PDB file of C-alpha atoms in Angstrom:
ATOM      1  CA  MET Z  13     -33.924  12.226  55.011  1.00  0.00           C
ATOM      2  CA  SER Z  14     -35.167   8.700  54.195  1.00  0.00           C
ATOM      3  CA  TYR Z  15     -34.478   5.614  56.300  1.00  0.00           C
ATOM      4  CA  ASP Z  16     -31.950   4.340  53.748  1.00  0.00           C
ATOM      5  CA  GLN Z  17     -30.109   7.689  53.708  1.00  0.00           C
ATOM      6  CA  GLN Z  18     -29.972   7.696  57.498  1.00  0.00           C
ATOM      7  CA  ALA Z  19     -28.763   4.103  57.530  1.00  0.00           C
ATOM      8  CA  LEU Z  20     -25.920   4.967  55.160  1.00  0.00           C
ATOM      9  CA  ILE Z  21     -24.616   7.336  57.820  1.00  0.00           C
ATOM     10  CA  VAL Z  22     -25.694   5.701  61.090  1.00  0.00           C
ATOM     11  CA  TYR Z  23     -24.735   2.030  60.703  1.00  0.00           C
ATOM     12  CA  THR Z  24     -21.094   0.961  60.750  1.00  0.00           C
ATOM     13  CA  ASP Z  25     -19.774  -1.639  58.320  1.00  0.00           C
ATOM     14  CA  GLU Z  26     -19.450  -4.117  61.167  1.00  0.00           C
ATOM     15  CA  GLN Z  27     -23.094  -3.657  62.155  1.00  0.00           C
ATOM     16  CA  LEU Z  28     -24.249  -4.074  58.569  1.00  0.00           C
ATOM     17  CA  LEU Z  29     -22.134  -7.200  58.082  1.00  0.00           C
ATOM     18  CA  GLN Z  30     -23.647  -8.733  61.190  1.00  0.00           C
ATOM     19  CA  GLN Z  31     -27.138  -7.992  59.916  1.00  0.00           C
ATOM     20  CA  ILE Z  32     -26.223  -9.392  56.491  1.00  0.00           C
ATOM     21  CA  ALA Z  33     -24.941 -12.570  58.157  1.00  0.00           C
ATOM     22  CA  ASP Z  34     -28.457 -12.906  59.602  1.00  0.00           C
ATOM     23  CA  GLY Z  35     -29.918 -12.624  56.106  1.00  0.00           C
ATOM     24  CA  ASP Z  36     -30.961  -8.963  56.240  1.00  0.00           C
ATOM     25  CA  ARG Z  37     -31.327  -7.854  52.617  1.00  0.00           C
ATOM     26  CA  THR Z  38     -31.949  -4.231  53.589  1.00  0.00           C
ATOM     27  CA  ALA Z  39     -28.563  -4.098  55.308  1.00  0.00           C
ATOM     28  CA  PHE Z  40     -27.005  -5.588  52.190  1.00  0.00           C
ATOM     29  CA  THR Z  41     -28.630  -2.905  50.019  1.00  0.00           C
ATOM     30  CA  ILE Z  42     -27.286  -0.185  52.316  1.00  0.00           C
ATOM     31  CA  LEU Z  43     -23.770  -1.615  52.111  1.00  0.00           C
ATOM     32  CA  TYR Z  44     -24.107  -1.919  48.341  1.00  0.00           C
ATOM     33  CA  ARG Z  45     -25.074   1.758  48.013  1.00  0.00           C
ATOM     34  CA  ARG Z  46     -22.258   2.792  50.328  1.00  0.00           C
ATOM     35  CA  TYR Z  47     -19.499   1.205  48.253  1.00  0.00           C
ATOM     36  CA  TRP Z  48     -20.796   0.586  44.738  1.00  0.00           C
ATOM     37  CA  GLU Z  49     -19.667   3.839  43.150  1.00  0.00           C
ATOM     38  CA  GLY Z  50     -16.101   3.722  44.448  1.00  0.00           C
ATOM     39  CA  LEU Z  51     -15.678   0.090  43.426  1.00  0.00           C
ATOM     40  CA  PHE Z  52     -17.117   0.827  39.993  1.00  0.00           C
ATOM     41  CA  VAL Z  53     -14.597   3.643  39.463  1.00  0.00           C
ATOM     42  CA  THR Z  54     -11.741   1.311  40.436  1.00  0.00           C
ATOM     43  CA  ALA Z  55     -12.934  -1.453  38.104  1.00  0.00           C
ATOM     44  CA  SER Z  56     -13.506   1.005  35.235  1.00  0.00           C
ATOM     45  CA  LYS Z  57      -9.923   2.257  35.450  1.00  0.00           C
ATOM     46  CA  VAL Z  58      -8.590  -1.280  35.292  1.00  0.00           C
ATOM     47  CA  LEU Z  59     -10.918  -2.763  32.677  1.00  0.00           C
ATOM     48  CA  ARG Z  60     -11.349   0.385  30.584  1.00  0.00           C
ATOM     49  CA  GLY Z  61     -15.025  -0.391  30.042  1.00  0.00           C
ATOM     50  CA  LYS Z  62     -18.147   0.436  32.038  1.00  0.00           C
ATOM     51  CA  ASP Z  63     -20.115  -2.723  31.229  1.00  0.00           C
ATOM     52  CA  GLU Z  64     -17.242  -4.986  32.253  1.00  0.00           C
ATOM     53  CA  ALA Z  65     -16.655  -2.920  35.401  1.00  0.00           C
ATOM     54  CA  ALA Z  66     -20.325  -3.158  36.411  1.00  0.00           C
ATOM     55  CA  ASP Z  67     -20.251  -6.938  35.939  1.00  0.00           C
ATOM     56  CA  VAL Z  68     -17.151  -7.293  38.122  1.00  0.00           C
ATOM     57  CA  VAL Z  69     -18.610  -5.175  40.917  1.00  0.00           C
ATOM     58  CA  GLN Z  70     -21.847  -7.152  40.773  1.00  0.00           C
ATOM     59  CA  ASP Z  71     -19.827 -10.378  41.093  1.00  0.00           C
ATOM     60  CA  VAL Z  72     -18.006  -9.038  44.156  1.00  0.00           C
ATOM     61  CA  PHE Z  73     -21.244  -8.143  45.924  1.00  0.00           C
ATOM     62  CA  LEU Z  74     -22.851 -11.430  44.910  1.00  0.00           C
ATOM     63  CA  SER Z  75     -19.877 -13.257  46.400  1.00  0.00           C
ATOM     64  CA  LEU Z  76     -20.187 -11.174  49.569  1.00  0.00           C
ATOM     65  CA  TRP Z  77     -23.842 -12.172  49.922  1.00  0.00           C
ATOM     66  CA  ASN Z  78     -23.217 -15.852  49.171  1.00  0.00           C
ATOM     67  CA  ARG Z  79     -20.386 -15.964  51.718  1.00  0.00           C
ATOM     68  CA  ARG Z  80     -22.149 -13.827  54.331  1.00  0.00           C
ATOM     69  CA  HIS Z  81     -22.113 -16.615  56.930  1.00  0.00           C
ATOM     70  CA  GLU Z  82     -18.363 -17.232  56.728  1.00  0.00           C
ATOM     71  CA  ILE Z  83     -16.741 -13.820  56.216  1.00  0.00           C
ATOM     72  CA  ASN Z  84     -14.552 -12.852  59.171  1.00  0.00           C
ATOM     73  CA  LEU Z  85     -12.677  -9.669  58.291  1.00  0.00           C
ATOM     74  CA  GLN Z  86      -9.468  -8.747  60.088  1.00  0.00           C
ATOM     75  CA  GLY Z  87      -9.205  -5.335  58.410  1.00  0.00           C
ATOM     76  CA  SER Z  88     -11.588  -2.799  56.940  1.00  0.00           C
ATOM     77  CA  LEU Z  89     -14.448  -3.806  54.672  1.00  0.00           C
ATOM     78  CA  ALA Z  90     -13.499  -1.062  52.205  1.00  0.00           C
ATOM     79  CA  ALA Z  91     -10.010  -2.544  51.758  1.00  0.00           C
ATOM     80  CA  TYR Z  92     -11.471  -6.037  51.416  1.00  0.00           C
ATOM     81  CA  LEU Z  93     -13.944  -4.954  48.719  1.00  0.00           C
ATOM     82  CA  HIS Z  94     -11.409  -2.951  46.709  1.00  0.00           C
ATOM     83  CA  THR Z  95      -8.896  -5.805  46.796  1.00  0.00           C
ATOM     84  CA  SER Z  96     -11.629  -8.224  45.721  1.00  0.00           C
ATOM     85  CA  VAL Z  97     -12.522  -5.972  42.785  1.00  0.00           C
ATOM     86  CA  ARG Z  98      -8.897  -5.707  41.670  1.00  0.00           C
ATOM     87  CA  TYR Z  99      -8.392  -9.478  41.803  1.00  0.00           C
ATOM     88  CA  LYS Z 100     -11.599 -10.075  39.865  1.00  0.00           C
ATOM     89  CA  CYS Z 101     -10.430  -7.531  37.289  1.00  0.00           C
ATOM     90  CA  ILE Z 102      -7.150  -9.389  36.901  1.00  0.00           C
ATOM     91  CA  HIS Z 103      -9.026 -12.665  36.496  1.00  0.00           C
ATOM     92  CA  TYR Z 104     -11.286 -11.044  33.887  1.00  0.00           C
ATOM     93  CA  ILE Z 105      -8.341  -9.669  31.918  1.00  0.00           C
ATOM     94  CA  GLU Z 106      -6.530 -13.014  32.100  1.00  0.00           C
ATOM     95  CA  LYS Z 107      -9.581 -14.743  30.588  1.00  0.00           C
ATOM     96  CA  ASN Z 108     -10.054 -12.037  27.940  1.00  0.00           C
ATOM     97  CA  ILE Z 109      -6.440 -11.087  27.276  1.00  0.00           C
ATOM     98  CA  THR Z 110      -6.871 -11.122  23.487  1.00  0.00           C
ATOM     99  CA  ARG Z 111      -9.868  -8.761  23.615  1.00  0.00           C
ATOM    100  CA  ARG Z 112      -9.904  -4.937  23.431  1.00  0.00           C
ATOM    101  CA  ASP Z 113      -6.606  -3.358  24.385  1.00  0.00           C
ATOM    102  CA  TYR Z 114      -5.749  -5.660  27.283  1.00  0.00           C
ATOM    103  CA  LEU Z 115      -2.644  -6.872  25.464  1.00  0.00           C
ATOM    104  CA  LEU Z 116      -1.219  -3.394  25.874  1.00  0.00           C
ATOM    105  CA  LEU Z 117      -1.081  -4.031  29.623  1.00  0.00           C
ATOM    106  CA  LEU Z 118       1.687  -6.524  28.955  1.00  0.00           C
ATOM    107  CA  THR Z 119       3.991  -3.752  27.834  1.00  0.00           C
ATOM    108  CA  ASP Z 120       2.964  -1.031  30.286  1.00  0.00           C
ATOM    109  CA  VAL Z 121       5.652  -2.316  32.634  1.00  0.00           C
ATOM    110  CA  GLU Z 122       8.190  -0.638  30.379  1.00  0.00           C
ATOM    111  CA  THR Z 123       6.691   2.829  30.635  1.00  0.00           C
ATOM    112  CA  ASN Z 124       5.139   3.029  34.112  1.00  0.00           C
ATOM    113  CA  SER Z 125       6.609   3.310  37.582  1.00  0.00           C
ATOM    114  CA  PHE Z 126       6.033   0.631  40.178  1.00  0.00           C
ATOM    115  CA  SER Z 127       5.695   0.353  43.913  1.00  0.00           C
ATOM    116  CA  GLU Z 128       8.845   0.930  45.911  1.00  0.00           C
ATOM    117  CA  ASN Z 129       8.423  -2.586  47.273  1.00  0.00           C
ATOM    118  CA  THR Z 130      11.759  -4.312  46.576  1.00  0.00           C
ATOM    119  CA  GLU Z 131      10.272  -7.680  45.669  1.00  0.00           C
ATOM    120  CA  SER Z 132       7.819  -6.119  43.223  1.00  0.00           C
ATOM    121  CA  ASP Z 133      10.589  -4.019  41.709  1.00  0.00           C
ATOM    122  CA  LEU Z 134      12.690  -7.130  41.093  1.00  0.00           C
ATOM    123  CA  ASP Z 135       9.733  -8.874  39.461  1.00  0.00           C
ATOM    124  CA  ALA Z 136       9.168  -5.834  37.266  1.00  0.00           C
ATOM    125  CA  ARG Z 137      12.784  -5.767  36.116  1.00  0.00           C
ATOM    126  CA  GLU Z 138      12.685  -9.459  35.247  1.00  0.00           C
ATOM    127  CA  ILE Z 139       9.531  -8.922  33.211  1.00  0.00           C
ATOM    128  CA  GLN Z 140      11.029  -5.873  31.497  1.00  0.00           C
ATOM    129  CA  GLN Z 141      14.071  -7.915  30.529  1.00  0.00           C
ATOM    130  CA  ALA Z 142      11.899 -10.745  29.218  1.00  0.00           C
ATOM    131  CA  ILE Z 143       9.942  -8.299  27.046  1.00  0.00           C
ATOM    132  CA  HIS Z 144      13.149  -6.661  25.772  1.00  0.00           C
ATOM    133  CA  ASN Z 145      14.496 -10.095  24.796  1.00  0.00           C
ATOM    134  CA  ILE Z 146      11.319 -10.882  22.846  1.00  0.00           C
ATOM    135  CA  VAL Z 147      11.371  -7.499  21.087  1.00  0.00           C
ATOM    136  CA  ALA Z 148      15.035  -7.979  20.136  1.00  0.00           C
ATOM    137  CA  LYS Z 149      14.097 -11.128  18.178  1.00  0.00           C
ATOM    138  CA  MET Z 150      11.357  -9.429  16.158  1.00  0.00           C
ATOM    139  CA  PRO Z 151      11.857  -8.537  12.481  1.00  0.00           C
ATOM    140  CA  HIS Z 152      13.656  -5.193  12.167  1.00  0.00           C
ATOM    141  CA  LYS Z 153      10.713  -3.133  10.877  1.00  0.00           C
ATOM    142  CA  MET Z 154       8.277  -4.555  13.436  1.00  0.00           C
ATOM    143  CA  GLN Z 155      10.803  -3.866  16.185  1.00  0.00           C
ATOM    144  CA  GLU Z 156      11.216  -0.270  15.021  1.00  0.00           C
ATOM    145  CA  VAL Z 157       7.458   0.318  14.888  1.00  0.00           C
ATOM    146  CA  TYR Z 158       7.031  -1.181  18.333  1.00  0.00           C
ATOM    147  CA  LYS Z 159       9.755   0.976  19.872  1.00  0.00           C
ATOM    148  CA  LEU Z 160       8.430   4.161  18.280  1.00  0.00           C
ATOM    149  CA  SER Z 161       5.007   3.352  19.704  1.00  0.00           C
ATOM    150  CA  ARG Z 162       5.882   2.097  23.188  1.00  0.00           C
ATOM    151  CA  GLU Z 163       9.106   3.985  23.907  1.00  0.00           C
ATOM    152  CA  GLN Z 164       8.793   7.206  21.891  1.00  0.00           C
ATOM    153  CA  TYR Z 165       4.999   7.456  22.382  1.00  0.00           C
ATOM    154  CA  LEU Z 166       4.346   8.237  18.718  1.00  0.00           C
ATOM    155  CA  SER Z 167       0.845   7.750  17.340  1.00  0.00           C
ATOM    156  CA  HIS Z 168       0.131   5.332  14.496  1.00  0.00           C
ATOM    157  CA  LYS Z 169      -0.140   8.284  12.129  1.00  0.00           C
ATOM    158  CA  GLU Z 170       3.181   9.766  13.275  1.00  0.00           C
ATOM    159  CA  ILE Z 171       4.940   6.410  12.915  1.00  0.00           C
ATOM    160  CA  ALA Z 172       3.482   5.950   9.443  1.00  0.00           C
ATOM    161  CA  ALA Z 173       4.775   9.363   8.347  1.00  0.00           C
ATOM    162  CA  TYR Z 174       8.197   8.823   9.940  1.00  0.00           C
ATOM    163  CA  MET Z 175       8.706   5.379   8.355  1.00  0.00           C
ATOM    164  CA  ASP Z 176       6.875   6.154   5.108  1.00  0.00           C
ATOM    165  CA  ILE Z 177       4.420   3.280   5.498  1.00  0.00           C
ATOM    166  CA  SER Z 178       0.641   3.133   5.824  1.00  0.00           C
ATOM    167  CA  VAL Z 179      -1.207   3.524   9.124  1.00  0.00           C
ATOM    168  CA  GLU Z 180      -2.705   0.065   8.552  1.00  0.00           C
ATOM    169  CA  THR Z 181       0.788  -1.419   8.255  1.00  0.00           C
ATOM    170  CA  VAL Z 182       1.763   0.248  11.526  1.00  0.00           C
ATOM    171  CA  ARG Z 183      -1.328  -1.162  13.211  1.00  0.00           C
ATOM    172  CA  LYS Z 184      -0.560  -4.686  11.977  1.00  0.00           C
ATOM    173  CA  HIS Z 185       3.062  -4.495  13.124  1.00  0.00           C
ATOM    174  CA  ILE Z 186       2.011  -3.443  16.619  1.00  0.00           C
ATOM    175  CA  GLN Z 187      -0.699  -6.101  16.805  1.00  0.00           C
ATOM    176  CA  HIS Z 188       1.772  -8.791  15.744  1.00  0.00           C
ATOM    177  CA  ALA Z 189       4.414  -7.508  18.168  1.00  0.00           C
ATOM    178  CA  LEU Z 190       1.941  -7.706  21.067  1.00  0.00           C
ATOM    179  CA  TYR Z 191       0.905 -11.172  19.958  1.00  0.00           C
ATOM    180  CA  LEU Z 192       4.537 -12.337  20.019  1.00  0.00           C
ATOM    181  CA  ILE Z 193       5.001 -10.888  23.502  1.00  0.00           C
ATOM    182  CA  ARG Z 194       1.835 -12.598  24.730  1.00  0.00           C
ATOM    183  CA  LYS Z 195       2.811 -15.900  23.100  1.00  0.00           C
ATOM    184  CA  ASN Z 196       6.341 -15.964  24.484  1.00  0.00           C
ATOM    185  CA  LEU Z 197       5.619 -14.874  28.047  1.00  0.00           C
ATOM    186  CA  ARG Z 198       4.596 -17.651  30.395  1.00  0.00           C
ATOM    187  CA  PRO Z 199       0.913 -17.388  31.479  1.00  0.00           C
ATOM    188  CA  VAL Z 200       1.980 -16.919  35.084  1.00  0.00           C
ATOM    189  CA  THR Z 201       4.052 -13.925  33.994  1.00  0.00           C
ATOM    190  CA  VAL Z 202       0.936 -12.278  32.563  1.00  0.00           C
ATOM    191  CA  VAL Z 203      -0.730 -12.500  35.950  1.00  0.00           C
ATOM    192  CA  VAL Z 204       2.413 -11.185  37.682  1.00  0.00           C
ATOM    193  CA  ILE Z 205       2.441  -8.159  35.376  1.00  0.00           C
ATOM    194  CA  LEU Z 206      -1.184  -7.391  36.100  1.00  0.00           C
ATOM    195  CA  ALA Z 207      -0.737  -7.958  39.818  1.00  0.00           C
ATOM    196  CA  ILE Z 208       2.268  -5.619  40.010  1.00  0.00           C
ATOM    197  CA  PHE Z 209       0.541  -2.963  37.925  1.00  0.00           C
ATOM    198  CA  TYR Z 210      -2.755  -2.945  39.818  1.00  0.00           C
ATOM    199  CA  LEU Z 211      -2.260  -4.394  43.293  1.00  0.00           C
ATOM    200  CA  CYS Z 212       0.955  -2.827  44.552  1.00  0.00           C
TER     201      CYS Z 212
END
């Protein structure tokens, strides 16, 4: 067993953090190897992309190193790192909300369960109602396509066959529907949705 492998087992997080505070890069590398994989998995699930997830995890560890002299944890390092990754993921999605399929996160509140936390549940219901109000004002065909997709879980192809329209038309209706939801929800609401979905 190499020194690094032994260190992964022998040193506690607290010991490594103390060494890192003193500028020990080896201790930092050990901590990085201890937690990188788990943090990467968490970020990948949120961001739905490996490159983006790797960038977020790198940012978290870079921040840890840059703030090594001032970090004073009250809880576990693992919890601190995972929370940091989730917040950085939310910040990334907020900045890139029009990219990839991140807009779909805005409507996941209608089809996913939430924490049993009462305050979060109330926030979720308010957001659900806001989305329902926006959908109700959409043109009839767009509204129907949206509901078949997000409430009946039909694929684009199934919706096209059911409504006798092209798959491309279905895709455009859904894209426009998501754009209207994004446009009409306050920016702070976007962050609340993401926070409820990923942090609770």
